[in-house]
Coordinates of N, CA and C in Angstrom, one line a residue:
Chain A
X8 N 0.8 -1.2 0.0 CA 0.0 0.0 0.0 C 0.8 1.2 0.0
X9 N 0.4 2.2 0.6 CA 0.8 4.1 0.1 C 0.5 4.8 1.2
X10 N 1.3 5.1 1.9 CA 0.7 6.3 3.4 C 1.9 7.6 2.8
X11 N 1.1 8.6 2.8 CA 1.8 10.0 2.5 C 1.7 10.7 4.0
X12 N 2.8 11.4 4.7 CA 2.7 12.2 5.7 C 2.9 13.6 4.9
X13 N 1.8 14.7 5.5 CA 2.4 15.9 5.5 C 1.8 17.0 6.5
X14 N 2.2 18.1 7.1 CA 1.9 18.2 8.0 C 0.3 19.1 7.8
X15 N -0.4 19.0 9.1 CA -1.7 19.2 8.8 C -2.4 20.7 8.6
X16 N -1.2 21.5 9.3 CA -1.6 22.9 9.0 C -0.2 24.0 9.0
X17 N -0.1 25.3 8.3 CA 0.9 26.0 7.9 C 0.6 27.3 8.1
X18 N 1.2 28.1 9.2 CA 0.6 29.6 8.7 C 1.9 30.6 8.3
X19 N 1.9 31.6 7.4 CA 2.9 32.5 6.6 C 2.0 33.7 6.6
X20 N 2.8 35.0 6.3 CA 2.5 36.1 5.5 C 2.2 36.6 4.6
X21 N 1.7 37.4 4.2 CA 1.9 37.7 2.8 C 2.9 37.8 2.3
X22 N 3.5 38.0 1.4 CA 4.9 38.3 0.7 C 5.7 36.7 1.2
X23 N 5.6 36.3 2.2 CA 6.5 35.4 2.3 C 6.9 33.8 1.9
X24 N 7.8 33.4 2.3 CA 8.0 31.9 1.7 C 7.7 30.7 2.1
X25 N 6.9 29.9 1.8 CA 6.3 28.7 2.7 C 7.0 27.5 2.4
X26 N 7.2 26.1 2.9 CA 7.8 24.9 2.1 C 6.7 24.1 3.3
X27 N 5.9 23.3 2.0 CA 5.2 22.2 2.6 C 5.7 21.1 2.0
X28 N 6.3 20.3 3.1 CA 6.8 19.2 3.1 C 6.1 17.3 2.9
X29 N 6.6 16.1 2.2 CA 5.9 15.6 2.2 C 6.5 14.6 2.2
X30 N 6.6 13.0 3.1 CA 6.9 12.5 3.0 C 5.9 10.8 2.7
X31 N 7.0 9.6 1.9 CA 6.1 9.3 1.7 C 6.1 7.3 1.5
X32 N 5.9 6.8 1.3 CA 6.3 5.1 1.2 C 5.3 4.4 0.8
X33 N 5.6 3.6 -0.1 CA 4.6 3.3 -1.7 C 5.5 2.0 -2.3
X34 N 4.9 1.7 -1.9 CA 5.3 0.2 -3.0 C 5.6 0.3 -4.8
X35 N 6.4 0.9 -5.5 CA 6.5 0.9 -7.0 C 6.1 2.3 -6.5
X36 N 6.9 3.3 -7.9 CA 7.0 4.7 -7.7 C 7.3 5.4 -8.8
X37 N 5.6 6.0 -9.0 CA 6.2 6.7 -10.4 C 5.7 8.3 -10.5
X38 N 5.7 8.8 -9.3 CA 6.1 10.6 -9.7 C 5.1 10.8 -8.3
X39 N 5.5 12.2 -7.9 CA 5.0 12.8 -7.0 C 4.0 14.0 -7.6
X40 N 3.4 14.1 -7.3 CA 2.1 15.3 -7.7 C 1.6 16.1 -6.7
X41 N 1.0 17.9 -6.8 CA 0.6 18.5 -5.6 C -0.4 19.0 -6.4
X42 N -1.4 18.5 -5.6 CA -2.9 19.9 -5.8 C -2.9 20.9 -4.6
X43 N -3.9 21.6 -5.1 CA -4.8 22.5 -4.6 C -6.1 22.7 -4.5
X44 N -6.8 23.0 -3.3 CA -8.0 22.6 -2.9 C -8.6 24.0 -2.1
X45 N -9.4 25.0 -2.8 CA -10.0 25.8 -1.8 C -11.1 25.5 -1.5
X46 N -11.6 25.5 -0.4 CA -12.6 26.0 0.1 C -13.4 25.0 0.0
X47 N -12.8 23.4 0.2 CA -13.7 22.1 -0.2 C -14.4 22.2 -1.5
X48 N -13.3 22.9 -2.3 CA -14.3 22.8 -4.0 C -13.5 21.4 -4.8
X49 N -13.3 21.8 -6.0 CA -12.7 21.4 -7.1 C -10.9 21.2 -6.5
X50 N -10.4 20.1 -6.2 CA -9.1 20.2 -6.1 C -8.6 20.6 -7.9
X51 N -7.1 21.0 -7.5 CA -6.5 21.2 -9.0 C -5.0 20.9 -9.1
X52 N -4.4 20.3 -10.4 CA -3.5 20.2 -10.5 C -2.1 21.5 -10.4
X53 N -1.2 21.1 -9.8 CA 0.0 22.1 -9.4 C 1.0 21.7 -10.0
X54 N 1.7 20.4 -10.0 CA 2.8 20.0 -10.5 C 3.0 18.7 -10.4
X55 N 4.3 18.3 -11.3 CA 4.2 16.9 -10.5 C 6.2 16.7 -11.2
X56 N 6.4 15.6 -10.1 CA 8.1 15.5 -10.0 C 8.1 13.8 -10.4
X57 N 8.6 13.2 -11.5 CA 9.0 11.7 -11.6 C 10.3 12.0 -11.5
X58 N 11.7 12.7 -11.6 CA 12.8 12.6 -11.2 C 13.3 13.9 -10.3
X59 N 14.4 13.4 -9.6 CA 14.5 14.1 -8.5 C 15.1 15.6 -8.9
X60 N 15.0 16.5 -8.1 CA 15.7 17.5 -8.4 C 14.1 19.0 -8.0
X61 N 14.4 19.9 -8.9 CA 13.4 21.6 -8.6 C 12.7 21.3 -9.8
X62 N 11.2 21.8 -9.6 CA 10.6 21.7 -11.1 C 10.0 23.2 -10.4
X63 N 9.8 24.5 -11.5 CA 9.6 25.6 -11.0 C 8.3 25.9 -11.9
X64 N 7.5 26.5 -11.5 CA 6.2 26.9 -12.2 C 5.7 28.1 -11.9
X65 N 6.1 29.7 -12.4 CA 6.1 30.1 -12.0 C 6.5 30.8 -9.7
X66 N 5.3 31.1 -9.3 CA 5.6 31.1 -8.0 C 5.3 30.1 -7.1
X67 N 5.6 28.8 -8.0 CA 5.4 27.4 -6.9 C 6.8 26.7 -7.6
X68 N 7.0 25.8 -6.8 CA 8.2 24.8 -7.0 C 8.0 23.8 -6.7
X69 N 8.1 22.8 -7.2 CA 8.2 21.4 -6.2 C 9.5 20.6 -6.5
X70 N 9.8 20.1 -5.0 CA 11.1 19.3 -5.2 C 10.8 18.0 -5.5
X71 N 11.8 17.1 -5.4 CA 11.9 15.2 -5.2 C 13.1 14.6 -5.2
X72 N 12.9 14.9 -3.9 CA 14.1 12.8 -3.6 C 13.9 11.6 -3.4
X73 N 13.8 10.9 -4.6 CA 13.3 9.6 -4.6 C 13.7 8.6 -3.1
X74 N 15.5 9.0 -3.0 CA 16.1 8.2 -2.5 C 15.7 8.5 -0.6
X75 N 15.1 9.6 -0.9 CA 14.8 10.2 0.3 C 12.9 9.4 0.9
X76 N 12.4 9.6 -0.2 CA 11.1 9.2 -0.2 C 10.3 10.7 0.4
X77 N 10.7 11.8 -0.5 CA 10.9 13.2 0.3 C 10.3 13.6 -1.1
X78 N 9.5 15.0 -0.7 CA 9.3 15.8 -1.8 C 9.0 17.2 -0.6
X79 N 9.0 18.7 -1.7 CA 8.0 19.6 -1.2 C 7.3 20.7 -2.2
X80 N 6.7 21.1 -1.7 CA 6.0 22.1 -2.4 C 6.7 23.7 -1.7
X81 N 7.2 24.3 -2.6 CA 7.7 25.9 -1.9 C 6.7 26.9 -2.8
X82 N 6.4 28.0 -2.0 CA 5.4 29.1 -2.6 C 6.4 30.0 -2.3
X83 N 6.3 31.1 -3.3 CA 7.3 32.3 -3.0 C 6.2 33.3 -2.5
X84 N 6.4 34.4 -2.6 CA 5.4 35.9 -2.6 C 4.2 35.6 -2.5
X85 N 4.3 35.0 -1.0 CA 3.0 34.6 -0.7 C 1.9 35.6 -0.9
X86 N 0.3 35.2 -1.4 CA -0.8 35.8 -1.8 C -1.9 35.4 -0.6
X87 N -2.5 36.2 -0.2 CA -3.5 35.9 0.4 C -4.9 34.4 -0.4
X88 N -4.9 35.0 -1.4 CA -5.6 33.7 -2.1 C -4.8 32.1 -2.6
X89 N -3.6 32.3 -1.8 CA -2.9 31.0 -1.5 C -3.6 30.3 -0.8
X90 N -4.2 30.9 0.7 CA -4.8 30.5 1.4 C -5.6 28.9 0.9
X91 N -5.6 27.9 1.2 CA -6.1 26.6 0.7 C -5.2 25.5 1.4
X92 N -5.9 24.3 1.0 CA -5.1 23.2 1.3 C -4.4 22.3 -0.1
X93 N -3.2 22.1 0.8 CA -2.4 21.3 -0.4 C -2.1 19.8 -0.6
X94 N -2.1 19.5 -0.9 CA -2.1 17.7 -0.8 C -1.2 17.1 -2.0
X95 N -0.3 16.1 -1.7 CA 0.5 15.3 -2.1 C 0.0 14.1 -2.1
X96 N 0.8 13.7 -3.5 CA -0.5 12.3 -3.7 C 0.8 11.5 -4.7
X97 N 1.0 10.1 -4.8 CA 1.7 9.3 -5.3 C 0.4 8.6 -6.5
X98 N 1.5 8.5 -7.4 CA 0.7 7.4 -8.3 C 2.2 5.8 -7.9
X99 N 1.8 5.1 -8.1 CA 2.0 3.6 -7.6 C 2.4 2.7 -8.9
X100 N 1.2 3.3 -9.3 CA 0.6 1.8 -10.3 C 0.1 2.4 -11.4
X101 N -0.7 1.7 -12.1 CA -0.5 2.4 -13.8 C -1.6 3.3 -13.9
X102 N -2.3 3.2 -12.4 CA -3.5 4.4 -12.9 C -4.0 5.3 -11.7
X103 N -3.9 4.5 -9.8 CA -4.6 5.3 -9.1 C -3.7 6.4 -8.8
X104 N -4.0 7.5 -7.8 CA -3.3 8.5 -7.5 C -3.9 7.9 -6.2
X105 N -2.8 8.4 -5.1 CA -2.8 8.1 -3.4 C -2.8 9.6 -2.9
X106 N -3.2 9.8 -2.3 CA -3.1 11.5 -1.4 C -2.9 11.1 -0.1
X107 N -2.5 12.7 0.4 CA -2.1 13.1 1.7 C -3.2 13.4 2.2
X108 N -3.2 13.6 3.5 CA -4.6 14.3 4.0 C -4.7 16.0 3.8
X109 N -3.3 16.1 3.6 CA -3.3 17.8 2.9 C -2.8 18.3 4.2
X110 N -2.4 19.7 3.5 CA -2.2 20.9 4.6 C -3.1 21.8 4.3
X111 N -3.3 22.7 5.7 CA -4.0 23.8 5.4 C -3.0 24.8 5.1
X112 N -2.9 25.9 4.6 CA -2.0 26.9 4.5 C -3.2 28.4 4.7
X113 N -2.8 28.5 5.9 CA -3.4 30.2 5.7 C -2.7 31.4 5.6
X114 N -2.8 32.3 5.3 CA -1.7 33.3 4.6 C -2.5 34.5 5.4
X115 N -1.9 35.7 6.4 CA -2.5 36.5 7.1 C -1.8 37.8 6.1
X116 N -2.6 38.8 6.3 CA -1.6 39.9 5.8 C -0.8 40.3 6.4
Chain B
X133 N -14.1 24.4 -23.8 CA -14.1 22.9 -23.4 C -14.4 23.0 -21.9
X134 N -15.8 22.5 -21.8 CA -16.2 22.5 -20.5 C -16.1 21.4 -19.6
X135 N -15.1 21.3 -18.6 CA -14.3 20.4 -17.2 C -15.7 19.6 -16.9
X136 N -15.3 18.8 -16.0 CA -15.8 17.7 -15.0 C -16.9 18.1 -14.7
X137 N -18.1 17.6 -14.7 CA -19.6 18.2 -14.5 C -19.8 16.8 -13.8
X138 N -20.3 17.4 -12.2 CA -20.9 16.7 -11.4 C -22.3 17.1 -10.9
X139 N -23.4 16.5 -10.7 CA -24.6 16.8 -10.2 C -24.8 15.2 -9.3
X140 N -25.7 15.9 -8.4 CA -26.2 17.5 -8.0 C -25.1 17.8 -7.3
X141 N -24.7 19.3 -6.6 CA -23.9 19.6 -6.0 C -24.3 19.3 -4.6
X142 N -25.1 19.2 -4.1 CA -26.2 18.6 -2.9 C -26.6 17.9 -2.7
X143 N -26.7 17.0 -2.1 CA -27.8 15.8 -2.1 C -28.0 15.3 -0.8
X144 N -29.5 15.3 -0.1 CA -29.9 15.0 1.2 C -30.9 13.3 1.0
X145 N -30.0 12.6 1.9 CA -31.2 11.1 2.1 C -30.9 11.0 3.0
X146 N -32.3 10.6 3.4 CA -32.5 9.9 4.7 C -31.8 8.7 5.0
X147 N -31.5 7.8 5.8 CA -31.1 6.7 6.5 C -31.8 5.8 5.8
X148 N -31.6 4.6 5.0 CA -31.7 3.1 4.2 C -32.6 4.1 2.6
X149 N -32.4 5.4 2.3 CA -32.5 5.5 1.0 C -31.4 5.3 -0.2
X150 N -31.2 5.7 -1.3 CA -30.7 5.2 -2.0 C -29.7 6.9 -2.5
X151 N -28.1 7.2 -3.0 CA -27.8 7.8 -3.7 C -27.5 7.6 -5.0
X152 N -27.5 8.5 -5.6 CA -27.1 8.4 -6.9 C -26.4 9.8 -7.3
X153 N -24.9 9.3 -7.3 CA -24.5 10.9 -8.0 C -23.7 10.5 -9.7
X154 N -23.8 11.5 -10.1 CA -23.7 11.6 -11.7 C -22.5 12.3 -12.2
X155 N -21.3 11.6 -12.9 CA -20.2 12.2 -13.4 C -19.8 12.6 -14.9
X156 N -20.1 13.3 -15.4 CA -19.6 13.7 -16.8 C -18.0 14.0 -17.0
X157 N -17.4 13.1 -17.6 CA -15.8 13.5 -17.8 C -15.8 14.6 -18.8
X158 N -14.1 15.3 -18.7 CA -14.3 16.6 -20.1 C -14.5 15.3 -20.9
X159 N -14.8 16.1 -21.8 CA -14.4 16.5 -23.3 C -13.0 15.4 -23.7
X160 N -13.5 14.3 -24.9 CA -12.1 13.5 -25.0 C -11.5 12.9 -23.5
X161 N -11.9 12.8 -22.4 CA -11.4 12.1 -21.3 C -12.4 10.6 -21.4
X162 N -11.5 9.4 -21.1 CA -12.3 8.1 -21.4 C -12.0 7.7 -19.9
X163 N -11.5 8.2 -19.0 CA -11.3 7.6 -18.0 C -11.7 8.1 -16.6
X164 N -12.5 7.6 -15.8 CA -12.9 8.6 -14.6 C -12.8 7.9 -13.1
X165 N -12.4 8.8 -12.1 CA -12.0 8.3 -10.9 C -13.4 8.8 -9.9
X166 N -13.1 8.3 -8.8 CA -14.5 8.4 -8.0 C -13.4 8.5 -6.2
X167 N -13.4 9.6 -5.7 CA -13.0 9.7 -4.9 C -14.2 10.7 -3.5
X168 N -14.0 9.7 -2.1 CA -14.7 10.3 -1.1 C -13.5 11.5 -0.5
X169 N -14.5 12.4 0.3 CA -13.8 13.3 1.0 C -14.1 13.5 2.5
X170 N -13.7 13.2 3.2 CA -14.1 13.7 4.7 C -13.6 14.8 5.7
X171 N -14.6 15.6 6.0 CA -14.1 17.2 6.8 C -12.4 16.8 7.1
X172 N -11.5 17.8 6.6 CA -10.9 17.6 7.6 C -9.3 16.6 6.9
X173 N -10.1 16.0 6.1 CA -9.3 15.0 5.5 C -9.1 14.7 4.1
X174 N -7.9 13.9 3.8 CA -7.3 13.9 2.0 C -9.1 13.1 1.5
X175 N -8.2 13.1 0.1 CA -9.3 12.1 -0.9 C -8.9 11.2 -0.9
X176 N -9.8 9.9 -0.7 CA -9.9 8.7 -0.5 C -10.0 7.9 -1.8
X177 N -9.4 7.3 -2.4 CA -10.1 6.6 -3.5 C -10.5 5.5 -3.7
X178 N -11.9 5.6 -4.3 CA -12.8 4.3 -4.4 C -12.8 3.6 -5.7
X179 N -13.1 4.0 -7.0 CA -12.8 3.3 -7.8 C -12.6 4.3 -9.5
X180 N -12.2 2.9 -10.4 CA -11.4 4.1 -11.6 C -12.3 3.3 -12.5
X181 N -12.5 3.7 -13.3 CA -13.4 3.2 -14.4 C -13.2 3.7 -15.5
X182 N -13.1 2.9 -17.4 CA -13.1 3.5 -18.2 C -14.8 3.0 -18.8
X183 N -14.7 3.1 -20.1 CA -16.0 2.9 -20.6 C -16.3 1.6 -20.4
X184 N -17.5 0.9 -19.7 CA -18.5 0.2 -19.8 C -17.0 -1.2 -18.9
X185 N -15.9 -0.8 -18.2 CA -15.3 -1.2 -17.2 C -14.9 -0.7 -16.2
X186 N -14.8 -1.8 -15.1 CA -14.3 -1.0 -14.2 C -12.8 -1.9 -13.6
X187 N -12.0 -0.5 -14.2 CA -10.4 -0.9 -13.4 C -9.9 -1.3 -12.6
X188 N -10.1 -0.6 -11.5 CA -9.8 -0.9 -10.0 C -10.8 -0.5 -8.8
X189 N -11.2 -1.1 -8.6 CA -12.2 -1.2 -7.2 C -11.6 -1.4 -6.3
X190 N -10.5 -1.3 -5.7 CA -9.6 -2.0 -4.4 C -10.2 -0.9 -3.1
X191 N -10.7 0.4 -3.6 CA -10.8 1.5 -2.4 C -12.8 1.6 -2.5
X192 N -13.5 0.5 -2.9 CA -14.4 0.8 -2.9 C -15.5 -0.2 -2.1
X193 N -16.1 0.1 -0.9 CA -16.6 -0.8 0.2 C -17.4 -2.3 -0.5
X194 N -17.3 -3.4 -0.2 CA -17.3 -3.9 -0.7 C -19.2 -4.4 -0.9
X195 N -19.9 -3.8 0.4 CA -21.8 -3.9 0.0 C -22.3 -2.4 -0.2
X196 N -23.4 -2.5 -0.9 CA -24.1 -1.1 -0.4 C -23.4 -0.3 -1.6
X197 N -21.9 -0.2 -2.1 CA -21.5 0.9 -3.2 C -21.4 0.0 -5.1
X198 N -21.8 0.7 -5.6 CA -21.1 0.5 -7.0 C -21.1 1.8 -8.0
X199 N -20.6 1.3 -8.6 CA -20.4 2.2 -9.8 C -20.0 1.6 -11.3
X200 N -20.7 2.8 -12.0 CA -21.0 1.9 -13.9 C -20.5 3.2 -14.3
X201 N -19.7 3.2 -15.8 CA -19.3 4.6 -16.7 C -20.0 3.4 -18.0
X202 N -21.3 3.8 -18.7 CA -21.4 3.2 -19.4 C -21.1 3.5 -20.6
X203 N -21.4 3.4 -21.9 CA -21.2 3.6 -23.6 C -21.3 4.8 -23.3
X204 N -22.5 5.1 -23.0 CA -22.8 6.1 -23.4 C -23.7 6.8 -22.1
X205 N -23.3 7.7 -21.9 CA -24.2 8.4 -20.8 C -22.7 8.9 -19.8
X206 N -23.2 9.9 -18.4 CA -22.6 9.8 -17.2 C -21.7 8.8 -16.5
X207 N -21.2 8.7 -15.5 CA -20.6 7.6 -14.7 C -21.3 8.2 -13.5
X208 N -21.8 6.8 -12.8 CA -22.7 7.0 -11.6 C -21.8 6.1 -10.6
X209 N -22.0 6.6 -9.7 CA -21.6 6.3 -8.3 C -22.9 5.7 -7.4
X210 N -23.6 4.8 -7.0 CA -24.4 5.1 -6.6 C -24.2 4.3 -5.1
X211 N -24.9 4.6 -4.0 CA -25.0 3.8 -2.8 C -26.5 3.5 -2.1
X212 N -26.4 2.4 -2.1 CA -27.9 2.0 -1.3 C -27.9 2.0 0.1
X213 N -28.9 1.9 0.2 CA -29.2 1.7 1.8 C -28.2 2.9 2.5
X214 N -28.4 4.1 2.6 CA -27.5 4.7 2.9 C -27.3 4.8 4.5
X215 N -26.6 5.2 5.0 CA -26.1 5.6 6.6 C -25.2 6.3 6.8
X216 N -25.7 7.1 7.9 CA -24.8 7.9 8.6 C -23.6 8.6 8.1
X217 N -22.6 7.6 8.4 CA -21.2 7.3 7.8 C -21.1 7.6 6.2
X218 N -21.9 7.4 5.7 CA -21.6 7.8 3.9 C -21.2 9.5 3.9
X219 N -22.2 10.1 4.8 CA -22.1 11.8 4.3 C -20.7 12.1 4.3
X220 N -20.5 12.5 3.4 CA -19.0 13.0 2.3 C -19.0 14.0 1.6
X221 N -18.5 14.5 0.8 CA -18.2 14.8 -0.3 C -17.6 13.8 -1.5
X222 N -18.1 13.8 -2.1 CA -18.0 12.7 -3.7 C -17.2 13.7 -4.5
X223 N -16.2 13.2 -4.9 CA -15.2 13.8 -6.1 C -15.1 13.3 -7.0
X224 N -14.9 13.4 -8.5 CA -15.3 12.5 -9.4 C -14.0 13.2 -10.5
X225 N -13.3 12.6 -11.0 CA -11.9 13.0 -11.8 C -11.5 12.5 -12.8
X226 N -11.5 13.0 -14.1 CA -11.6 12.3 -15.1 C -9.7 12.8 -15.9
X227 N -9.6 11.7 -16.7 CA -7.9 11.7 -17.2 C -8.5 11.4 -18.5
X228 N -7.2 11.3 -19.8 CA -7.3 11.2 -20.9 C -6.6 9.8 -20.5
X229 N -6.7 8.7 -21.6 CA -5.8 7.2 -21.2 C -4.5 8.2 -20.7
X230 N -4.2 7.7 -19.1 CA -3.1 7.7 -18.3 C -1.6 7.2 -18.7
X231 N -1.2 8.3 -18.3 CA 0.6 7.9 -18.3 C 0.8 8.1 -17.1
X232 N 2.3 8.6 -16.6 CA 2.6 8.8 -15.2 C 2.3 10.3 -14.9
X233 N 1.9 10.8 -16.0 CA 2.2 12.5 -16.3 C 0.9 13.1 -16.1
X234 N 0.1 12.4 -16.5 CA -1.7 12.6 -16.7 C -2.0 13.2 -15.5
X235 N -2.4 14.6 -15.3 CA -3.2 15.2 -14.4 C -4.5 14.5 -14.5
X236 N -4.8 14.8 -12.7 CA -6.5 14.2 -12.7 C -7.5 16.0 -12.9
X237 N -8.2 15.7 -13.7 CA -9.3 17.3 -13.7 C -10.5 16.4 -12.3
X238 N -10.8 17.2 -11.8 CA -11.7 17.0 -10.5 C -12.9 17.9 -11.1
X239 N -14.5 17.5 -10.3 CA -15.3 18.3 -10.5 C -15.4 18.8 -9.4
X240 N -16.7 19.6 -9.1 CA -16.8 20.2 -8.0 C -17.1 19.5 -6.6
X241 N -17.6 18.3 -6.9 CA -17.8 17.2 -5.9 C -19.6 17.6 -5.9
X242 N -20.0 16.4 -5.3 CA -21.1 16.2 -4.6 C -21.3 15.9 -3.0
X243 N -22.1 16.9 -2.7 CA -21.9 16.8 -0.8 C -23.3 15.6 -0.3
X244 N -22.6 14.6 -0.2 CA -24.0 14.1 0.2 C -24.1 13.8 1.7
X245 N -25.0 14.2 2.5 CA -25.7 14.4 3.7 C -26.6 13.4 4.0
X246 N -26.6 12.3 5.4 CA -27.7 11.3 5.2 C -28.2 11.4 6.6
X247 N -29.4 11.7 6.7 CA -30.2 12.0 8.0 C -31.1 11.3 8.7

């Protein structure tokens, strides 16, 4: 099976830099992925890492070390409409995705 | 190209009635996931379906739930006899045939409430 840890809540400023962390252990391993989820709506896709190293997208990044079983998500110039939860999720196998229980991230001004 | 259409966005039953929620994948997507949500907590996944099969059921209770994506029409989720414990939120997420790369598109979910 697939258990993702990450932690359950995050608070930052505006302008500032967050890193939500994700750890994770999965039987067969084929890419790390991060949504986004406001407000118990529509989650959405963010990124996603199959080899290790910075993938940058605009003001989000996400890392991965395979060897680590480690990934994160970094936000830069933090926005108030950041404010949401984020969830890390493994794909495994040829088709499910696994998630985290998410973080909250609230962003104060 | 209009995303993941879930109905209803609401849905209230009483105790031993029946749900039925309804997923439309985009546009060109042959593949749809069916995930629960609880306050508080990640998405759970119950099962993946393409047309008129179903992939993997490993995350889906094994009385009381199923689900069909037929030829033609929605993919339904449905639960009988409902209880208590079902009220969730229903996420329904449709892919184009999957690689490792394939984003999932999500709809808005369905909040189902059982009283």
């Amino acid at each position: 099976g697939q258990s993702l840890e990450q932690p359950s809540e995050v608070t930052a400023v505006e302008g500032a830099i967050v890193q939500i962390n994700c750890t994770y252990q999965t039987s067969g391993f084929y890419g790390l992925s991060w949504y986004q989820q406001h407000d118990g709506g529509a989650p959405t896709f963010l990124s996603y890492n199959a080899l290790d190293g910075l993938e940058e997208t605009g003001r989000f990044s996400s890392f991965l070390s395979r060897s680590d079983s480690y990934g994160y998500l970094l936000l830069q110039e933090l926005q108030m409409k950041d404010s949401a939860s984020y969830f890390c999720a493994v794909r495994a196998g040829y088709s499910t995705l696994t998630f985290g229980k998410g973080t909250m991230l609230l962003v104060s001004p | 190209n209009a995303g993941v259409m879930q109905n209803p966005r609401h849905l209230v039953r009483r105790r031993g009635q029946e749900a039925r929620l309804r997923c439309s994948p985009m546009k060109g997507h042959s593949h749809v996931y069916w995930y629960r949500q609880l306050p508080e907590e990640g998405l759970k996944f119950m099962v993946y379906l393409q047309k008129e099969n179903i992939i993997d059921e490993s995350g889906m209770p094994k009385e009381r739930f199923s689900a069909e994506f037929p030829k033609e029409g929605p993919s339904i989720l449905r639960i009988q006899q409902v209880v208590r414990g079902d009220s969730a939120a229903y996420f329904c997420a449709s892919s184009p045939p999957p690689d490792n790369n394939s984003p999932l598109h999500f709809g808005n979910g369905t909040r189902l409430t059982v009283t």
